[in-house]
Amino acid sequence: MSILVDHCGVEAEEKKVHDVEWSEKEIELGFVVPHANSFGHTFRDYDAESQRQAGVENFYRTNHINQTFQFVKKMREQYGKLDRIEMSIWECCELLNNVVDESDPDLDEPQIEHLLQTAEAIRKDYPNEDWLHLTALIHDLGKVLLLPSFGGLPQWAVVGDTYPVGCAFDESIVHHKYFKENPDFNNPSYNTKYGVYSAGCGLNNVMLSWGHDDYMYLVAKENHTTLPSAAMFIIRYHSFYALHRAGVYKHLMSDDDFHNLNWLQIFNKYDLYSKSKVRIDVEKVKPYYLSLIDKYFPDKLKW
């Protein structure tokens, strides 16, 4: 499969990434999926009683009420300027030690632990796909939006599952009932199957709820990363569970989206199930990831 790389806004380079069209059973091979998360519950169980469950549901209520088409448009324009700070990828990884994702029922470790757990699990099973190792390391870096130096956005505007705005909210989205309080829910311009979009328009032309996924995508793109488009797709849509788990919104996808979705579904297994108590020796693996950062990114990035 030929992957076009965005560079300076121009499709300037072609990278080769092997085609992947594996079945669900084949995807599960190689990586041992644990039976329980850090709290001893089934992964992504939003009904299980746990010490964080009430907080998670309240998070989604606030998220679903406030993530409107106009809100997302405003945030993309504001944060797309990338005028907050200049720093390296690794410096951002270290900043993330100060972040805990309140929307996640499976994780209570610092974010850097999860990033390295995911990256190292993928590295073991896909040793030749170094772009995928780095993608795993950086996919959640946009969560720095929670920090004061990045505007200190509320959790509901940074983390949690993402979903399209500008068209109907699919019932597969977790805690869907709270969308009834969203101003777009009864707006005829936004509440139909296609809304402001058209069949096969491509996800690149669809606005999703604002959060760390889209922000990190903008950071990587505008700083001219040489990562392949499959990596950019993973970064931008890894929280889009309605698509890659429930299989909805495919009527908006382009042919390229379908190709990249294969890689996202592979990545998601590691992103979700590597949330465990397995500790990673950061200093031991750091030189390897620094070499990948140097390969695919400039020394300093605008954020």
mmCIF file of C-alpha atoms in Angstrom:
data_model
loop_
_atom_site.group_PDB
_atom_site.id
_atom_site.type_symbol
_atom_site.label_atom_id
_atom_site.label_comp_id
_atom_site.label_asym_id
_atom_site.label_seq_id
_atom_site.Cartn_x
_atom_site.Cartn_y
_atom_site.Cartn_z
ATOM 1 C CA MET A 1 0.000 0.000 0.000
ATOM 2 C CA SER A 2 1.337 3.441 -0.906
ATOM 3 C CA ILE A 3 1.078 5.993 1.879
ATOM 4 C CA LEU A 4 1.272 9.677 0.967
ATOM 5 C CA VAL A 5 3.047 11.791 3.553
ATOM 6 C CA ASP A 6 1.882 15.316 4.299
ATOM 7 C CA HIS A 7 4.949 17.556 4.180
ATOM 8 C CA CYS A 8 4.664 21.356 4.133
ATOM 9 C CA GLY A 9 1.078 20.949 2.946
ATOM 10 C CA VAL A 10 2.205 19.035 -0.157
ATOM 11 C CA GLU A 11 2.044 15.331 -0.907
ATOM 12 C CA ALA A 12 5.802 15.337 -1.296
ATOM 13 C CA GLU A 13 6.860 11.830 -0.439
ATOM 14 C CA GLU A 14 5.572 8.274 -0.686
ATOM 15 C CA LYS A 15 6.176 5.737 2.041
ATOM 16 C CA LYS A 16 5.410 2.059 1.822
ATOM 17 C CA VAL A 17 3.386 0.373 4.525
ATOM 18 C CA HIS A 18 2.393 -3.246 4.130
ATOM 19 C CA ASP A 19 -1.282 -3.970 3.472
ATOM 20 C CA VAL A 20 -3.108 -5.445 6.445
ATOM 21 C CA GLU A 21 -6.474 -7.111 6.084
ATOM 22 C CA TRP A 22 -6.556 -9.525 8.976
ATOM 23 C CA SER A 23 -9.563 -11.046 10.656
ATOM 24 C CA GLU A 24 -10.437 -10.258 14.257
ATOM 25 C CA LYS A 25 -9.073 -13.660 15.277
ATOM 26 C CA GLU A 26 -5.763 -13.062 13.516
ATOM 27 C CA ILE A 27 -5.436 -9.627 15.066
ATOM 28 C CA GLU A 28 -5.585 -11.201 18.518
ATOM 29 C CA LEU A 29 -2.570 -13.448 17.840
ATOM 30 C CA GLY A 30 0.839 -12.513 19.244
ATOM 31 C CA PHE A 31 -0.357 -10.199 22.010
ATOM 32 C CA VAL A 32 -1.873 -11.797 25.102
ATOM 33 C CA VAL A 33 -5.023 -9.862 25.973
ATOM 34 C CA PRO A 34 -5.466 -9.570 29.752
ATOM 35 C CA HIS A 35 -8.823 -10.379 31.301
ATOM 36 C CA ALA A 36 -9.091 -7.317 33.525
ATOM 37 C CA ASN A 37 -7.988 -3.713 33.766
ATOM 38 C CA SER A 38 -6.056 -2.034 36.587
ATOM 39 C CA PHE A 39 -9.203 -2.053 38.742
ATOM 40 C CA GLY A 40 -10.007 -5.742 38.164
ATOM 41 C CA HIS A 41 -12.946 -5.034 35.819
ATOM 42 C CA THR A 42 -13.612 -5.800 32.157
ATOM 43 C CA PHE A 43 -12.054 -3.241 29.809
ATOM 44 C CA ARG A 44 -14.299 -0.347 28.721
ATOM 45 C CA ASP A 45 -17.115 -1.503 30.989
ATOM 46 C CA TYR A 46 -18.985 1.734 31.660
ATOM 47 C CA ASP A 47 -21.585 0.012 33.830
ATOM 48 C CA ALA A 48 -19.273 -1.796 36.260
ATOM 49 C CA GLU A 49 -19.259 -0.336 39.732
ATOM 50 C CA SER A 50 -15.833 1.050 40.552
ATOM 51 C CA GLN A 51 -14.353 3.925 42.491
ATOM 52 C CA ARG A 52 -14.220 5.986 39.273
ATOM 53 C CA GLN A 53 -17.468 4.996 37.593
ATOM 54 C CA ALA A 54 -19.689 7.849 38.771
ATOM 55 C CA GLY A 55 -17.029 10.347 37.780
ATOM 56 C CA VAL A 56 -16.678 8.781 34.322
ATOM 57 C CA GLU A 57 -20.427 8.998 33.663
ATOM 58 C CA ASN A 58 -20.574 12.594 34.852
ATOM 59 C CA PHE A 59 -17.649 13.366 32.556
ATOM 60 C CA TYR A 60 -19.554 12.031 29.526
ATOM 61 C CA ARG A 61 -22.687 13.952 30.458
ATOM 62 C CA THR A 62 -20.732 17.220 30.421
ATOM 63 C CA ASN A 63 -18.860 16.205 27.277
ATOM 64 C CA HIS A 64 -21.991 15.315 25.322
ATOM 65 C CA ILE A 65 -23.803 18.514 26.277
ATOM 66 C CA ASN A 66 -20.963 20.855 25.309
ATOM 67 C CA GLN A 67 -19.288 19.326 22.240
ATOM 68 C CA THR A 68 -21.185 21.174 19.516
ATOM 69 C CA PHE A 69 -20.263 21.868 15.885
ATOM 70 C CA GLN A 70 -19.532 25.525 16.627
ATOM 71 C CA PHE A 71 -17.487 24.701 19.728
ATOM 72 C CA VAL A 72 -15.258 22.297 17.773
ATOM 73 C CA LYS A 73 -14.811 24.808 14.958
ATOM 74 C CA LYS A 74 -13.744 27.458 17.482
ATOM 75 C CA MET A 75 -11.250 25.171 19.231
ATOM 76 C CA ARG A 76 -9.631 24.009 15.988
ATOM 77 C CA GLU A 77 -9.128 27.605 14.930
ATOM 78 C CA GLN A 78 -7.761 28.629 18.330
ATOM 79 C CA TYR A 79 -5.365 25.741 18.923
ATOM 80 C CA GLY A 80 -4.447 25.312 15.269
ATOM 81 C CA LYS A 81 -2.311 28.449 15.611
ATOM 82 C CA LEU A 82 0.225 26.412 17.649
ATOM 83 C CA ASP A 83 1.379 29.506 19.513
ATOM 84 C CA ARG A 84 1.615 28.125 23.050
ATOM 85 C CA ILE A 85 5.158 26.802 23.408
ATOM 86 C CA GLU A 86 8.088 25.223 21.579
ATOM 87 C CA MET A 87 9.454 21.920 22.862
ATOM 88 C CA SER A 88 10.585 18.480 21.748
ATOM 89 C CA ILE A 89 8.466 15.344 21.603
ATOM 90 C CA TRP A 90 10.285 13.825 24.575
ATOM 91 C CA GLU A 91 9.845 16.982 26.650
ATOM 92 C CA CYS A 92 6.129 16.661 25.998
ATOM 93 C CA CYS A 93 6.215 13.004 27.085
ATOM 94 C CA GLU A 94 7.694 14.078 30.407
ATOM 95 C CA LEU A 95 5.068 16.808 30.819
ATOM 96 C CA LEU A 96 2.398 14.156 30.512
ATOM 97 C CA ASN A 97 3.487 12.669 33.832
ATOM 98 C CA ASN A 98 1.303 15.345 35.416
ATOM 99 C CA VAL A 99 -1.862 14.172 33.655
ATOM 100 C CA VAL A 100 -4.520 11.638 34.673
ATOM 101 C CA ASP A 101 -7.400 10.919 32.283
ATOM 102 C CA GLU A 102 -10.673 11.058 34.260
ATOM 103 C CA SER A 103 -12.686 9.613 31.355
ATOM 104 C CA ASP A 104 -10.812 6.295 31.352
ATOM 105 C CA PRO A 105 -12.353 3.533 33.521
ATOM 106 C CA ASP A 106 -9.295 1.291 32.957
ATOM 107 C CA LEU A 107 -6.314 3.427 33.893
ATOM 108 C CA ASP A 108 -5.018 5.207 36.978
ATOM 109 C CA GLU A 109 -1.304 5.310 36.123
ATOM 110 C CA PRO A 110 0.552 8.393 34.820
ATOM 111 C CA GLN A 111 0.105 8.742 31.073
ATOM 112 C CA ILE A 112 3.805 8.169 30.267
ATOM 113 C CA GLU A 113 3.457 4.640 31.669
ATOM 114 C CA HIS A 114 0.582 3.863 29.316
ATOM 115 C CA LEU A 115 2.400 5.313 26.299
ATOM 116 C CA LEU A 116 5.454 3.133 26.856
ATOM 117 C CA GLN A 117 3.372 0.050 27.680
ATOM 118 C CA THR A 118 1.574 0.442 24.367
ATOM 119 C CA ALA A 119 4.709 1.193 22.361
ATOM 120 C CA GLU A 120 6.725 -1.702 23.804
ATOM 121 C CA ALA A 121 3.904 -4.214 23.261
ATOM 122 C CA ILE A 122 3.635 -3.169 19.606
ATOM 123 C CA ARG A 123 7.415 -3.173 19.187
ATOM 124 C CA LYS A 124 7.538 -6.798 20.308
ATOM 125 C CA ASP A 125 4.928 -7.965 17.782
ATOM 126 C CA TYR A 126 5.804 -5.604 14.893
ATOM 127 C CA PRO A 127 9.582 -5.099 15.205
ATOM 128 C CA ASN A 128 9.992 -3.764 11.655
ATOM 129 C CA GLU A 129 7.287 -1.079 11.837
ATOM 130 C CA ASP A 130 9.204 1.621 13.697
ATOM 131 C CA TRP A 131 6.654 4.278 12.662
ATOM 132 C CA LEU A 132 4.023 2.328 14.601
ATOM 133 C CA HIS A 133 6.228 2.196 17.714
ATOM 134 C CA LEU A 134 6.607 5.976 17.639
ATOM 135 C CA THR A 135 2.901 6.475 16.930
ATOM 136 C CA ALA A 136 2.128 4.519 20.090
ATOM 137 C CA LEU A 137 4.484 6.703 22.098
ATOM 138 C CA ILE A 138 3.009 10.012 20.917
ATOM 139 C CA HIS A 139 -0.661 9.214 20.326
ATOM 140 C CA ASP A 140 -1.841 10.726 23.639
ATOM 141 C CA LEU A 141 0.530 13.686 23.884
ATOM 142 C CA GLY A 142 -2.329 16.057 23.096
ATOM 143 C CA LYS A 143 -3.536 15.537 26.658
ATOM 144 C CA VAL A 144 -1.156 18.335 27.658
ATOM 145 C CA LEU A 145 -4.156 20.547 26.831
ATOM 146 C CA LEU A 146 -5.192 19.858 30.425
ATOM 147 C CA LEU A 147 -2.150 21.705 31.766
ATOM 148 C CA PRO A 148 -2.256 25.436 32.638
ATOM 149 C CA SER A 149 0.462 26.324 30.101
ATOM 150 C CA PHE A 150 -1.821 24.988 27.358
ATOM 151 C CA GLY A 151 -4.929 26.761 28.551
ATOM 152 C CA GLY A 152 -5.955 24.289 31.248
ATOM 153 C CA LEU A 153 -8.926 22.987 29.281
ATOM 154 C CA PRO A 154 -11.518 20.978 31.227
ATOM 155 C CA GLN A 155 -11.354 17.199 30.942
ATOM 156 C CA TRP A 156 -14.484 17.030 28.779
ATOM 157 C CA ALA A 157 -12.713 19.117 26.096
ATOM 158 C CA VAL A 158 -9.566 16.983 26.031
ATOM 159 C CA VAL A 159 -10.196 13.288 26.699
ATOM 160 C CA GLY A 160 -12.860 10.625 26.227
ATOM 161 C CA ASP A 161 -14.313 8.932 23.154
ATOM 162 C CA THR A 162 -14.587 11.148 20.080
ATOM 163 C CA TYR A 163 -17.427 11.264 17.556
ATOM 164 C CA PRO A 164 -18.490 13.382 14.568
ATOM 165 C CA VAL A 165 -20.241 16.705 15.108
ATOM 166 C CA GLY A 166 -22.337 18.233 12.373
ATOM 167 C CA CYS A 167 -24.385 15.060 11.853
ATOM 168 C CA ALA A 168 -26.491 12.711 13.992
ATOM 169 C CA PHE A 169 -24.954 11.262 17.166
ATOM 170 C CA ASP A 170 -25.007 7.489 16.732
ATOM 171 C CA GLU A 171 -26.572 5.467 19.547
ATOM 172 C CA SER A 172 -23.430 3.333 19.873
ATOM 173 C CA ILE A 173 -21.587 6.274 21.469
ATOM 174 C CA VAL A 174 -21.075 5.660 25.191
ATOM 175 C CA HIS A 175 -23.719 7.354 27.384
ATOM 176 C CA HIS A 176 -25.617 8.497 24.292
ATOM 177 C CA LYS A 177 -28.614 9.584 26.362
ATOM 178 C CA TYR A 178 -26.892 12.808 27.379
ATOM 179 C CA PHE A 179 -26.767 14.102 23.802
ATOM 180 C CA LYS A 180 -30.413 15.090 24.193
ATOM 181 C CA GLU A 181 -29.163 18.144 26.095
ATOM 182 C CA ASN A 182 -26.738 19.113 23.306
ATOM 183 C CA PRO A 183 -28.006 22.118 21.267
ATOM 184 C CA ASP A 184 -27.141 20.290 18.020
ATOM 185 C CA PHE A 185 -29.361 17.325 18.882
ATOM 186 C CA ASN A 186 -32.531 19.040 17.652
ATOM 187 C CA ASN A 187 -30.903 21.219 14.999
ATOM 188 C CA PRO A 188 -32.100 19.987 11.562
ATOM 189 C CA SER A 189 -28.801 21.079 9.999
ATOM 190 C CA TYR A 190 -26.854 18.715 12.247
ATOM 191 C CA ASN A 191 -29.123 15.857 13.332
ATOM 192 C CA THR A 192 -29.484 13.771 10.146
ATOM 193 C CA LYS A 193 -27.364 10.833 8.983
ATOM 194 C CA TYR A 194 -25.146 13.003 6.784
ATOM 195 C CA GLY A 195 -25.756 16.432 8.342
ATOM 196 C CA VAL A 196 -23.337 18.910 6.757
ATOM 197 C CA TYR A 197 -21.357 16.099 5.080
ATOM 198 C CA SER A 198 -21.826 13.831 2.054
ATOM 199 C CA ALA A 199 -21.414 10.124 1.316
ATOM 200 C CA GLY A 200 -17.774 9.084 1.047
ATOM 201 C CA CYS A 201 -16.523 12.613 1.708
ATOM 202 C CA GLY A 202 -13.592 11.278 3.742
ATOM 203 C CA LEU A 203 -12.971 11.603 7.468
ATOM 204 C CA ASN A 204 -10.438 14.327 6.757
ATOM 205 C CA ASN A 205 -13.433 16.515 5.885
ATOM 206 C CA VAL A 206 -15.425 15.556 8.975
ATOM 207 C CA MET A 207 -15.087 17.411 12.286
ATOM 208 C CA LEU A 208 -14.934 15.223 15.375
ATOM 209 C CA SER A 209 -15.478 16.302 18.963
ATOM 210 C CA TRP A 210 -12.519 18.376 20.098
ATOM 211 C CA GLY A 211 -9.806 16.742 22.173
ATOM 212 C CA HIS A 212 -6.256 15.513 22.410
ATOM 213 C CA ASP A 213 -6.507 13.348 19.271
ATOM 214 C CA ASP A 214 -7.196 16.199 16.865
ATOM 215 C CA TYR A 215 -4.785 18.517 18.639
ATOM 216 C CA MET A 216 -1.864 16.075 18.357
ATOM 217 C CA TYR A 217 -2.764 15.475 14.711
ATOM 218 C CA LEU A 218 -2.544 19.240 14.073
ATOM 219 C CA VAL A 219 0.773 19.461 15.929
ATOM 220 C CA ALA A 220 2.298 16.611 13.907
ATOM 221 C CA LYS A 221 0.936 17.844 10.578
ATOM 222 C CA GLU A 222 1.872 21.511 10.972
ATOM 223 C CA ASN A 223 5.360 20.609 12.216
ATOM 224 C CA HIS A 224 5.854 18.577 9.031
ATOM 225 C CA THR A 225 6.295 15.091 10.442
ATOM 226 C CA THR A 226 7.363 12.426 7.961
ATOM 227 C CA LEU A 227 5.213 9.753 9.591
ATOM 228 C CA PRO A 228 3.017 7.860 7.067
ATOM 229 C CA SER A 229 -0.674 8.647 6.706
ATOM 230 C CA ALA A 230 -1.577 5.469 8.607
ATOM 231 C CA ALA A 231 0.176 6.947 11.646
ATOM 232 C CA MET A 232 -1.645 10.256 11.260
ATOM 233 C CA PHE A 233 -4.944 8.371 10.988
ATOM 234 C CA ILE A 234 -4.201 6.493 14.226
ATOM 235 C CA ILE A 235 -3.275 9.675 16.075
ATOM 236 C CA ARG A 236 -6.405 11.490 14.916
ATOM 237 C CA TYR A 237 -8.972 8.708 15.321
ATOM 238 C CA HIS A 238 -7.744 6.372 18.085
ATOM 239 C CA SER A 239 -10.537 7.583 20.407
ATOM 240 C CA PHE A 240 -13.189 7.253 17.687
ATOM 241 C CA TYR A 241 -14.607 4.020 19.143
ATOM 242 C CA ALA A 242 -17.936 4.384 17.349
ATOM 243 C CA LEU A 243 -15.972 3.759 14.147
ATOM 244 C CA HIS A 244 -13.278 1.241 14.956
ATOM 245 C CA ARG A 245 -15.232 -0.784 17.544
ATOM 246 C CA ALA A 246 -18.915 -0.312 16.685
ATOM 247 C CA GLY A 247 -18.357 0.041 12.926
ATOM 248 C CA VAL A 248 -20.615 3.061 12.377
ATOM 249 C CA TYR A 249 -20.041 6.267 10.376
ATOM 250 C CA LYS A 250 -18.421 4.262 7.585
ATOM 251 C CA HIS A 251 -20.755 6.004 5.125
ATOM 252 C CA LEU A 252 -18.509 9.063 5.509
ATOM 253 C CA MET A 253 -15.233 7.236 4.813
ATOM 254 C CA SER A 254 -13.065 7.409 1.693
ATOM 255 C CA ASP A 255 -11.095 4.517 0.184
ATOM 256 C CA ASP A 256 -7.934 5.746 1.907
ATOM 257 C CA ASP A 257 -9.778 5.799 5.234
ATOM 258 C CA PHE A 258 -10.683 2.118 4.842
ATOM 259 C CA HIS A 259 -7.034 1.203 4.203
ATOM 260 C CA ASN A 260 -5.839 3.082 7.279
ATOM 261 C CA LEU A 261 -8.646 1.700 9.444
ATOM 262 C CA ASN A 262 -6.954 -1.705 9.311
ATOM 263 C CA TRP A 263 -3.915 -0.287 11.061
ATOM 264 C CA LEU A 264 -6.042 1.613 13.579
ATOM 265 C CA GLN A 265 -7.857 -1.570 14.590
ATOM 266 C CA ILE A 266 -4.533 -3.306 15.147
ATOM 267 C CA PHE A 267 -3.241 -0.373 17.171
ATOM 268 C CA ASN A 268 -6.399 -0.181 19.268
ATOM 269 C CA LYS A 269 -5.869 -3.643 20.719
ATOM 270 C CA TYR A 270 -2.559 -2.520 22.195
ATOM 271 C CA ASP A 271 -3.824 0.930 23.194
ATOM 272 C CA LEU A 272 -6.704 -0.592 25.144
ATOM 273 C CA TYR A 273 -5.343 -3.830 26.573
ATOM 274 C CA SER A 274 -1.824 -2.716 27.516
ATOM 275 C CA LYS A 275 -3.286 -0.737 30.420
ATOM 276 C CA SER A 276 -1.882 -2.940 33.163
ATOM 277 C CA LYS A 277 0.469 -2.941 36.128
ATOM 278 C CA VAL A 278 3.462 -3.976 33.981
ATOM 279 C CA ARG A 279 6.149 -1.357 34.583
ATOM 280 C CA ILE A 280 8.506 -0.082 31.900
ATOM 281 C CA ASP A 281 12.137 0.920 32.550
ATOM 282 C CA VAL A 282 11.968 4.361 30.970
ATOM 283 C CA GLU A 283 15.717 5.011 30.906
ATOM 284 C CA LYS A 284 16.367 1.662 29.242
ATOM 285 C CA VAL A 285 14.033 2.250 26.301
ATOM 286 C CA LYS A 286 14.491 6.028 26.024
ATOM 287 C CA PRO A 287 17.455 5.959 23.551
ATOM 288 C CA TYR A 288 15.456 3.885 21.065
ATOM 289 C CA TYR A 289 12.491 6.240 21.076
ATOM 290 C CA LEU A 290 14.726 9.310 20.889
ATOM 291 C CA SER A 291 16.185 7.863 17.675
ATOM 292 C CA LEU A 292 12.684 7.484 16.223
ATOM 293 C CA ILE A 293 11.728 11.014 17.217
ATOM 294 C CA ASP A 294 14.836 12.280 15.453
ATOM 295 C CA LYS A 295 13.901 10.270 12.358
ATOM 296 C CA TYR A 296 10.327 11.504 12.005
ATOM 297 C CA PHE A 297 10.211 14.936 13.713
ATOM 298 C CA PRO A 298 12.221 18.176 13.970
ATOM 299 C CA ASP A 299 14.162 18.847 17.201
ATOM 300 C CA LYS A 300 11.646 21.404 18.433
ATOM 301 C CA LEU A 301 7.944 21.570 17.633
ATOM 302 C CA LYS A 302 5.411 24.371 17.902
ATOM 303 C CA TRP A 303 2.501 23.434 20.192
#
